[in-house]
Short mmCIF file of C-alpha atoms in Angstrom, two decimals:
data_model
loop_
_atom_site.label_atom_id
_atom_site.label_comp_id
_atom_site.label_asym_id
_atom_site.label_seq_id
_atom_site.Cartn_x
_atom_site.Cartn_y
_atom_site.Cartn_z
CA MET A 183 28.98 23.00 21.65
CA THR A 184 26.44 21.47 24.07
CA GLN A 185 25.33 18.35 23.62
CA ARG A 186 22.06 16.95 24.23
CA VAL A 187 22.63 12.79 24.53
CA GLY A 188 20.51 10.11 25.83
CA ILE A 189 22.92 8.38 28.83
CA GLU A 190 22.83 6.51 31.55
CA VAL A 191 22.50 9.55 35.20
CA SER A 192 25.51 7.49 36.69
CA ARG A 193 27.38 7.90 33.49
CA ALA A 194 26.65 11.30 33.57
CA VAL A 195 27.90 11.83 36.62
CA ALA A 196 31.10 10.15 35.73
CA ILE A 197 31.42 12.89 33.23
CA ALA A 198 30.48 15.89 35.56
CA ALA A 199 33.79 15.19 38.12
CA LYS A 200 35.99 14.74 34.68
CA LEU A 201 34.74 18.38 33.56
CA ALA A 202 35.36 19.13 37.04
CA ASN A 203 38.97 17.98 36.04
CA VAL A 204 38.88 16.35 39.12
CA ASP A 205 42.91 15.41 40.37
CA VAL A 206 41.86 12.44 43.05
CA VAL A 207 39.18 9.87 42.62
CA ALA A 208 38.67 7.26 45.64
CA ALA A 209 36.60 4.28 44.49
CA TYR A 210 34.86 1.23 46.61
CA PRO A 211 32.10 0.25 44.54
CA ILE A 212 28.71 -0.42 46.00
CA THR A 213 25.43 -1.46 44.24
CA PRO A 214 24.24 1.17 42.60
CA GLN A 215 26.78 3.70 42.06
CA THR A 216 29.01 1.21 40.94
CA HIS A 217 28.72 2.67 37.29
CA ILE A 218 30.28 6.32 38.28
CA VAL A 219 33.32 4.97 39.57
CA GLU A 220 33.77 1.89 36.47
CA ASP A 221 33.35 4.96 34.17
CA LEU A 222 36.07 7.23 36.19
CA SER A 223 38.11 4.50 36.32
CA GLU A 224 38.30 3.65 32.38
CA MET A 225 38.49 7.47 32.22
CA VAL A 226 41.57 7.48 34.24
CA ALA A 227 43.05 4.36 32.57
CA SER A 228 42.52 5.87 29.09
CA GLY A 229 44.30 8.76 29.83
CA GLU A 230 41.31 10.26 29.25
CA LEU A 231 41.34 11.97 32.22
CA ASP A 232 44.60 13.42 34.41
CA ALA A 233 43.93 12.43 38.12
CA SER A 234 45.12 9.60 40.33
CA TYR A 235 42.52 6.67 40.98
CA ILE A 236 42.58 5.05 44.03
CA PRO A 237 41.17 1.66 44.41
CA VAL A 238 40.51 1.19 48.06
CA GLU A 239 39.49 -2.07 50.36
CA SER A 240 36.23 -0.49 52.24
CA GLU A 241 34.40 2.77 52.16
CA HIS A 242 36.45 3.81 55.52
CA SER A 243 39.35 3.51 53.60
CA ALA A 244 38.06 5.54 50.48
CA MET A 245 37.09 8.77 52.52
CA SER A 246 40.19 8.52 54.72
CA SER A 247 42.01 9.01 51.36
CA CYS A 248 39.46 11.17 50.27
CA LEU A 249 40.79 13.12 53.20
CA GLY A 250 44.27 13.36 52.61
CA SER A 251 44.36 13.86 49.10
CA VAL A 252 42.11 17.28 49.79
CA ALA A 253 44.13 18.03 52.71
CA VAL A 254 47.48 18.25 49.88
CA GLY A 255 44.98 20.98 48.13
CA ALA A 256 43.85 18.13 45.31
CA ARG A 257 40.41 18.39 44.08
CA THR A 258 38.53 15.22 45.47
CA PHE A 259 35.60 12.93 44.37
CA THR A 260 34.24 9.67 45.38
CA ALA A 261 30.92 8.12 45.53
CA THR A 262 29.01 5.56 47.63
CA SER A 263 25.34 4.43 49.10
CA SER A 264 23.78 2.46 52.06
CA GLN A 265 25.62 0.07 54.05
CA GLY A 266 29.09 2.07 52.49
CA MET A 267 28.37 4.94 53.70
CA GLU A 268 27.24 3.45 57.04
CA LEU A 269 31.02 2.24 56.50
CA MET A 270 32.57 5.51 56.19
CA HIS A 271 30.67 7.31 58.81
CA GLU A 272 32.86 7.95 61.58
CA VAL A 273 35.22 9.92 59.11
CA LEU A 274 32.21 11.52 57.38
CA TYR A 275 32.54 13.91 60.78
CA VAL A 276 36.22 14.16 60.36
CA ALA A 277 35.60 16.06 56.64
CA SER A 278 33.44 19.11 57.62
CA GLY A 279 34.91 19.52 61.10
CA MET A 280 38.54 19.52 59.36
CA ARG A 281 36.46 21.77 56.67
CA LEU A 282 37.57 19.16 53.64
CA PRO A 283 35.68 20.02 50.57
CA VAL A 284 35.12 16.90 49.20
CA VAL A 285 32.39 16.15 46.93
CA MET A 286 30.76 12.66 47.24
CA ALA A 287 27.93 11.21 45.10
CA VAL A 288 25.59 9.21 47.03
CA ALA A 289 23.43 6.57 45.27
CA ASN A 290 20.78 6.44 47.99
CA ARG A 291 19.64 3.13 49.04
CA ALA A 292 18.08 1.32 51.92
CA LEU A 293 19.78 -0.16 54.94
CA SER A 294 20.12 -4.05 56.28
CA ALA A 295 18.08 -5.52 57.63
CA PRO A 296 16.72 -7.17 55.78
CA ILE A 297 19.11 -6.71 52.99
CA SER A 298 17.75 -4.55 50.12
CA ILE A 299 19.65 -2.80 46.99
CA TRP A 300 17.07 -0.41 46.06
CA GLY A 301 16.27 3.01 46.78
CA ASP A 302 15.24 5.31 50.11
CA HIS A 303 16.30 7.75 52.41
CA SER A 304 17.42 5.42 55.20
CA ASP A 305 21.30 6.29 54.32
CA VAL A 306 20.52 9.98 54.15
CA MET A 307 18.95 9.66 57.44
CA SER A 308 21.62 8.51 59.15
CA VAL A 309 24.28 10.54 58.51
CA ARG A 310 22.12 14.18 58.37
CA ASP A 311 24.19 15.40 61.20
CA THR A 312 27.22 14.94 59.74
CA GLY A 313 27.93 18.31 59.27
CA TRP A 314 28.11 18.10 55.22
CA ILE A 315 26.08 20.46 52.64
CA GLN A 316 23.43 18.38 51.56
CA ILE A 317 21.60 18.53 48.08
CA PHE A 318 18.94 16.46 46.67
CA VAL A 319 18.22 15.59 42.35
CA THR A 320 15.14 14.58 40.86
CA ASN A 321 17.07 13.76 37.44
CA GLY A 322 19.94 12.98 35.26
CA GLN A 323 20.02 16.83 34.34
CA GLU A 324 19.80 18.14 37.75
CA ALA A 325 22.46 14.97 39.07
CA PHE A 326 25.25 15.97 36.28
CA ASP A 327 24.66 19.80 37.08
CA ASN A 328 24.79 20.02 40.63
CA ILE A 329 27.89 17.67 40.43
CA LEU A 330 29.54 20.65 39.23
CA CYS A 331 28.14 23.05 41.27
CA ALA A 332 29.20 21.16 44.64
CA PHE A 333 32.82 21.54 43.76
CA ARG A 334 32.25 25.21 43.40
CA ILE A 335 30.11 25.66 47.27
CA GLY A 336 32.56 23.48 48.30
CA GLU A 337 35.71 24.93 47.54
CA ASP A 338 34.30 28.53 48.09
CA ARG A 339 36.84 30.01 50.60
CA ARG A 340 33.67 30.99 52.40
CA THR A 341 32.54 27.43 52.81
CA LEU A 342 35.18 24.72 52.40
CA LEU A 343 32.77 22.39 53.97
CA PRO A 344 32.02 18.27 52.15
CA VAL A 345 29.23 18.06 49.70
CA MET A 346 27.20 15.24 49.31
CA ILE A 347 24.82 14.87 45.71
CA HIS A 348 21.91 12.57 46.98
CA LEU A 349 20.97 10.80 43.88
CA ASP A 350 18.28 7.58 44.34
CA GLY A 351 19.47 4.20 43.86
CA PHE A 352 18.23 2.60 40.52
CA GLN A 353 15.45 5.14 39.86
CA LEU A 354 18.15 7.52 38.58
CA THR A 355 21.37 6.19 39.04
CA HIS A 356 20.21 3.27 36.72
CA VAL A 357 18.04 5.20 33.62
CA ILE A 358 18.67 6.52 30.65
CA GLU A 359 17.37 10.20 30.30
CA PRO A 360 18.44 13.13 27.83
CA ILE A 361 21.17 15.08 29.11
CA TYR A 362 22.65 18.26 28.68
CA LEU A 363 26.67 17.77 28.77
CA GLU A 364 28.43 20.79 28.99
CA GLU A 365 31.78 21.88 27.33
CA GLN A 366 34.58 21.88 29.04
CA SER A 367 35.45 25.45 28.39
CA ASP A 368 32.53 27.07 29.56
CA VAL A 369 32.98 24.32 32.49
CA ASP A 370 36.15 25.58 33.62
CA LYS A 371 34.19 29.11 33.56
CA PHE A 372 32.32 28.74 35.95
CA LEU A 373 34.95 26.18 37.85
CA PRO A 374 38.16 27.98 38.57
CA ARG A 375 41.26 25.68 40.33
CA PHE A 376 40.67 24.63 43.58
CA GLU A 377 43.24 26.39 46.07
CA TYR A 378 42.86 24.85 49.25
CA PRO A 379 44.24 27.43 51.76
CA LEU A 380 46.20 25.25 54.52
CA PRO A 381 47.47 22.37 52.39
CA LEU A 382 50.05 20.01 53.53
CA ASP A 383 53.41 20.92 52.81
CA PRO A 384 56.58 18.83 54.79
CA ASP A 385 58.28 22.52 54.43
CA LYS A 386 55.46 24.05 56.27
CA PRO A 387 53.71 21.76 58.68
CA VAL A 388 50.40 22.53 60.38
CA THR A 389 48.02 20.15 62.98
CA MET A 390 44.67 19.12 61.55
CA GLY A 391 42.10 17.51 63.89
CA ALA A 392 43.75 17.62 66.72
CA PHE A 393 42.84 17.05 70.43
CA GLY A 394 40.02 19.32 71.40
CA PRO A 395 39.94 19.59 75.05
CA PRO A 396 36.70 20.78 76.54
CA ASP A 397 37.61 24.81 76.74
CA ILE A 398 37.69 24.85 72.94
CA TYR A 399 35.49 21.37 71.62
CA THR A 400 31.97 24.00 71.78
CA GLU A 401 33.55 26.57 70.37
CA VAL A 402 34.73 24.65 67.34
CA LYS A 403 31.78 23.14 66.58
CA LYS A 404 29.52 25.92 66.80
CA ALA A 405 32.18 27.66 64.27
CA GLN A 406 31.29 24.58 62.16
CA ASP A 407 27.84 25.00 62.48
CA VAL A 408 27.67 28.71 61.52
CA VAL A 409 29.50 28.09 58.45
CA LEU A 410 27.19 25.49 57.93
CA THR A 411 24.37 28.05 58.02
CA SER A 412 25.91 30.32 56.10
CA SER A 413 27.04 28.41 53.16
CA LYS A 414 23.37 28.93 51.51
CA GLU A 415 24.53 32.27 50.76
CA VAL A 416 27.01 30.76 48.67
CA ILE A 417 25.15 27.88 47.30
CA LEU A 418 22.68 30.71 46.07
CA GLU A 419 25.64 32.31 44.87
CA ALA A 420 27.09 29.29 42.81
CA TRP A 421 23.20 28.10 41.38
CA LYS A 422 22.73 31.98 40.32
CA GLU A 423 26.10 31.93 38.13
CA PHE A 424 25.70 28.16 37.49
CA GLY A 425 22.01 29.28 35.89
CA ASP A 426 23.76 32.01 34.42
CA ILE A 427 26.03 30.51 32.53
CA PHE A 428 24.46 27.14 31.68
CA GLY A 429 20.55 28.34 31.41
CA ARG A 430 19.72 25.94 34.65
CA TYR A 431 18.61 27.88 37.43
CA TYR A 432 18.34 26.33 41.33
CA SER A 433 16.72 26.72 44.59
CA PRO A 434 16.49 25.35 47.58
CA ILE A 435 12.66 24.45 47.58
CA GLN A 436 11.10 24.20 43.61
CA CYS A 437 7.44 25.21 44.25
CA TYR A 438 5.22 23.69 41.75
CA ARG A 439 2.01 24.80 40.59
CA CYS A 440 1.61 26.53 44.10
CA GLU A 441 -0.26 29.22 42.71
CA GLY A 442 -3.14 29.61 45.13
CA ALA A 443 -3.11 26.01 46.59
CA LYS A 444 -4.53 25.31 50.14
CA VAL A 445 -2.79 21.80 50.45
CA LEU A 446 0.71 21.42 49.28
CA LEU A 447 2.32 18.06 49.17
CA MET A 448 6.22 18.29 49.69
CA THR A 449 8.41 15.50 47.79
CA MET A 450 12.69 15.07 47.74
CA GLY A 451 14.49 12.94 44.70
CA SER A 452 12.95 11.44 42.03
CA PHE A 453 9.62 10.76 43.45
CA SER A 454 9.25 14.64 42.82
CA GLU A 455 8.25 14.27 39.20
CA THR A 456 5.77 11.58 39.96
CA ALA A 457 4.25 13.33 42.21
CA MET A 458 4.05 16.39 39.83
CA SER A 459 2.29 14.15 37.54
CA ALA A 460 -0.41 14.06 40.32
CA VAL A 461 -1.02 17.20 40.47
CA ASP A 462 -1.24 18.50 37.22
CA ALA A 463 -4.15 15.68 37.35
CA MET A 464 -5.82 17.30 40.46
CA ARG A 465 -5.35 20.60 39.19
CA ASP A 466 -6.98 19.51 36.32
CA ASP A 467 -9.78 17.92 38.29
CA GLY A 468 -10.46 21.81 40.04
CA HIS A 469 -8.32 20.65 42.86
CA ALA A 470 -6.19 23.50 44.42
CA VAL A 471 -3.14 21.48 45.05
CA GLY A 472 0.66 22.37 44.68
CA LEU A 473 4.19 20.58 45.43
CA LEU A 474 7.27 21.54 47.46
CA ASN A 475 10.29 19.65 46.11
CA LEU A 476 12.42 20.00 49.09
CA ARG A 477 16.32 20.33 47.60
CA LEU A 478 18.51 21.55 49.42
CA TRP A 479 18.53 19.63 52.76
CA ARG A 480 21.40 20.89 54.70
CA PRO A 481 21.63 24.18 55.38
CA PHE A 482 18.19 23.32 56.13
CA PRO A 483 16.21 26.08 54.25
CA PHE A 484 14.07 27.59 57.32
CA ALA A 485 12.86 31.20 55.42
CA GLU A 486 11.94 29.57 51.83
CA ILE A 487 9.63 27.36 53.78
CA ARG A 488 8.19 29.44 56.09
CA GLN A 489 7.18 31.50 52.92
CA ALA A 490 6.64 28.87 50.68
CA VAL A 491 3.79 27.74 52.56
CA LYS A 492 2.21 30.79 54.46
CA ASP A 493 -0.86 30.34 52.37
CA ALA A 494 -1.81 27.14 52.85
CA ASP A 495 -4.11 25.47 55.18
CA VAL A 496 -2.33 21.58 54.45
CA LEU A 497 1.07 20.22 54.26
CA VAL A 498 1.37 16.73 53.10
CA VAL A 499 5.19 15.80 54.16
CA PHE A 500 6.40 12.12 51.92
CA ASP A 501 9.11 10.33 53.70
CA ARG A 502 11.38 8.11 52.04
CA ALA A 503 12.48 6.84 55.54
CA LEU A 504 11.37 5.97 59.54
CA SER A 505 12.33 6.85 62.54
CA PHE A 506 11.62 4.20 64.15
CA GLY A 507 10.06 4.62 67.45
CA GLY A 508 9.73 8.25 66.66
CA PRO A 509 7.82 11.06 65.16
CA GLY A 510 7.77 9.18 62.22
CA GLY A 511 9.11 10.79 59.12
CA PRO A 512 12.26 12.63 59.37
CA VAL A 513 11.66 15.16 56.85
CA CYS A 514 8.64 15.88 58.64
CA SER A 515 9.60 16.02 61.93
CA GLU A 516 11.92 18.75 61.14
CA VAL A 517 9.46 20.57 59.01
CA ARG A 518 6.91 20.47 61.65
CA SER A 519 9.89 21.78 64.19
CA ALA A 520 10.49 24.90 61.35
CA LEU A 521 6.79 26.19 61.28
CA TYR A 522 6.06 25.46 64.94
CA SER A 523 6.88 29.23 66.08
CA LEU A 524 4.50 30.69 63.49
CA ASP A 525 1.24 32.04 64.63
CA LYS A 526 -0.17 30.99 61.36
CA ARG A 527 0.84 27.63 59.64
CA PRO A 528 -0.65 24.88 57.59
CA LYS A 529 -1.78 21.49 59.51
CA VAL A 530 1.26 19.33 58.62
CA VAL A 531 0.62 15.73 57.91
CA GLY A 532 3.18 13.01 58.06
CA PHE A 533 3.42 9.98 55.47
CA VAL A 534 6.00 7.34 55.32
CA GLY A 535 6.67 5.19 52.07
CA GLY A 536 8.38 4.14 49.26
CA LEU A 537 10.76 2.01 51.21
CA GLY A 538 13.09 -0.29 49.85
CA GLY A 539 12.45 0.63 46.34
CA ARG A 540 8.81 0.61 47.06
CA VAL A 541 6.85 2.20 44.27
CA VAL A 542 4.55 5.11 44.77
CA SER A 543 2.72 5.83 41.23
CA ILE A 544 0.85 8.92 40.71
CA ALA A 545 -2.63 7.43 41.94
CA GLY A 546 -0.47 6.77 44.97
CA PHE A 547 0.07 10.51 45.89
CA ARG A 548 -3.25 11.15 44.77
CA GLU A 549 -4.36 9.17 47.46
CA ILE A 550 -1.66 10.83 49.69
CA ILE A 551 -2.88 14.10 48.99
CA GLU A 552 -6.27 13.48 49.65
CA ARG A 553 -5.74 11.07 52.75
CA GLY A 554 -3.39 14.04 53.86
CA THR A 555 -6.11 16.42 53.33
CA ARG A 556 -8.93 14.38 55.50
CA ILE A 557 -6.67 13.61 58.83
CA ALA A 558 -6.20 17.92 58.61
CA ARG A 559 -9.38 18.28 58.74
CA GLU A 560 -10.88 15.35 60.76
CA GLY A 561 -7.18 14.51 62.91
CA ALA A 562 -6.09 11.50 63.49
CA GLU A 563 -4.20 9.50 66.68
CA GLN A 564 -1.06 8.93 64.86
CA GLU A 565 1.90 10.86 64.71
CA PHE A 566 2.09 9.60 60.98
CA GLU A 567 0.73 6.66 58.39
CA MET A 568 3.05 4.02 56.50
CA PHE A 569 1.81 4.24 52.95
CA GLY A 570 1.13 0.99 50.91
CA VAL A 571 1.72 -1.40 53.78
CA ARG A 572 0.02 -4.79 53.54
CA GLU A 573 -1.63 -5.81 56.52
#
């Protein structure tokens, strides 16, 4: 029977990995993802989870171990954050290029320097173009659910790509929330056994990730982009089937109180729920505002974004990462690009904030919406604004 329990989100993520019947967990602890792999180590040690637990000396080795385990057909999970993900950066490309469906929980955290253990999306944006499917979650339930969906999506034979599930460091990983934990028998119905089509076998030798000379490299990268883009269909199918079984449905973009909204705010991750409260307050005051919670980061949901903003006059995009010396926030930059070819499009205004764990309150998001609306009407000399900076 489904149980609704109060549980730390990191521990719920570990339970989801256990319910997925993972075969291998590669782990190197880094704040704030440590509780995830700690819990899995206890499950393996106690016999609660029949899996191989590989404690490694670095994140580079953690991802390298994952590649080997998936290549022999083992369902594989790991977790990381921030500088740790930077240390495994070069191996991330190998996972996607070799079509190895590792699932990784990323506890989003700022990058150094200065050293920060707190959350933002700097680490996410540094791996934006590594070829992984990337999904953001706003709360613990979404984190639990999407870990299960990640295996289903990545291991689908039409996909065979690694998947990152992004959950905000501390603001999600270390909070206790009421979460529905599903029964093993129901999870088994949703998530079939992993069968990798080309598992390494000494009796059937194959070459993986071999040298790619100039006359084939471009074609390989084109094929990789095609499969990542087409994975959206698999993602939508998985979310639909998950919803039919468990009653919780997901979509690339969550539109919150967008009916009749002329001003839309776009956010990602845990801040989206705070922003929803700001939208509620402004709606109560008679303002036609709404929120777009961007859940699917890769593949980028061009069609859904264009559809969601077609009736809006202003779109305010809030980034938790900074493209230094560039157009400001990476998300805002991509949204502007996605809308550029449209004859009718809203004015897009970018804000960057919440860096290094800086809190943005309900009042803060209200201020961002109001300030963004003024900028759209009056114009601004700069490409974006940083919110809440003491100067």
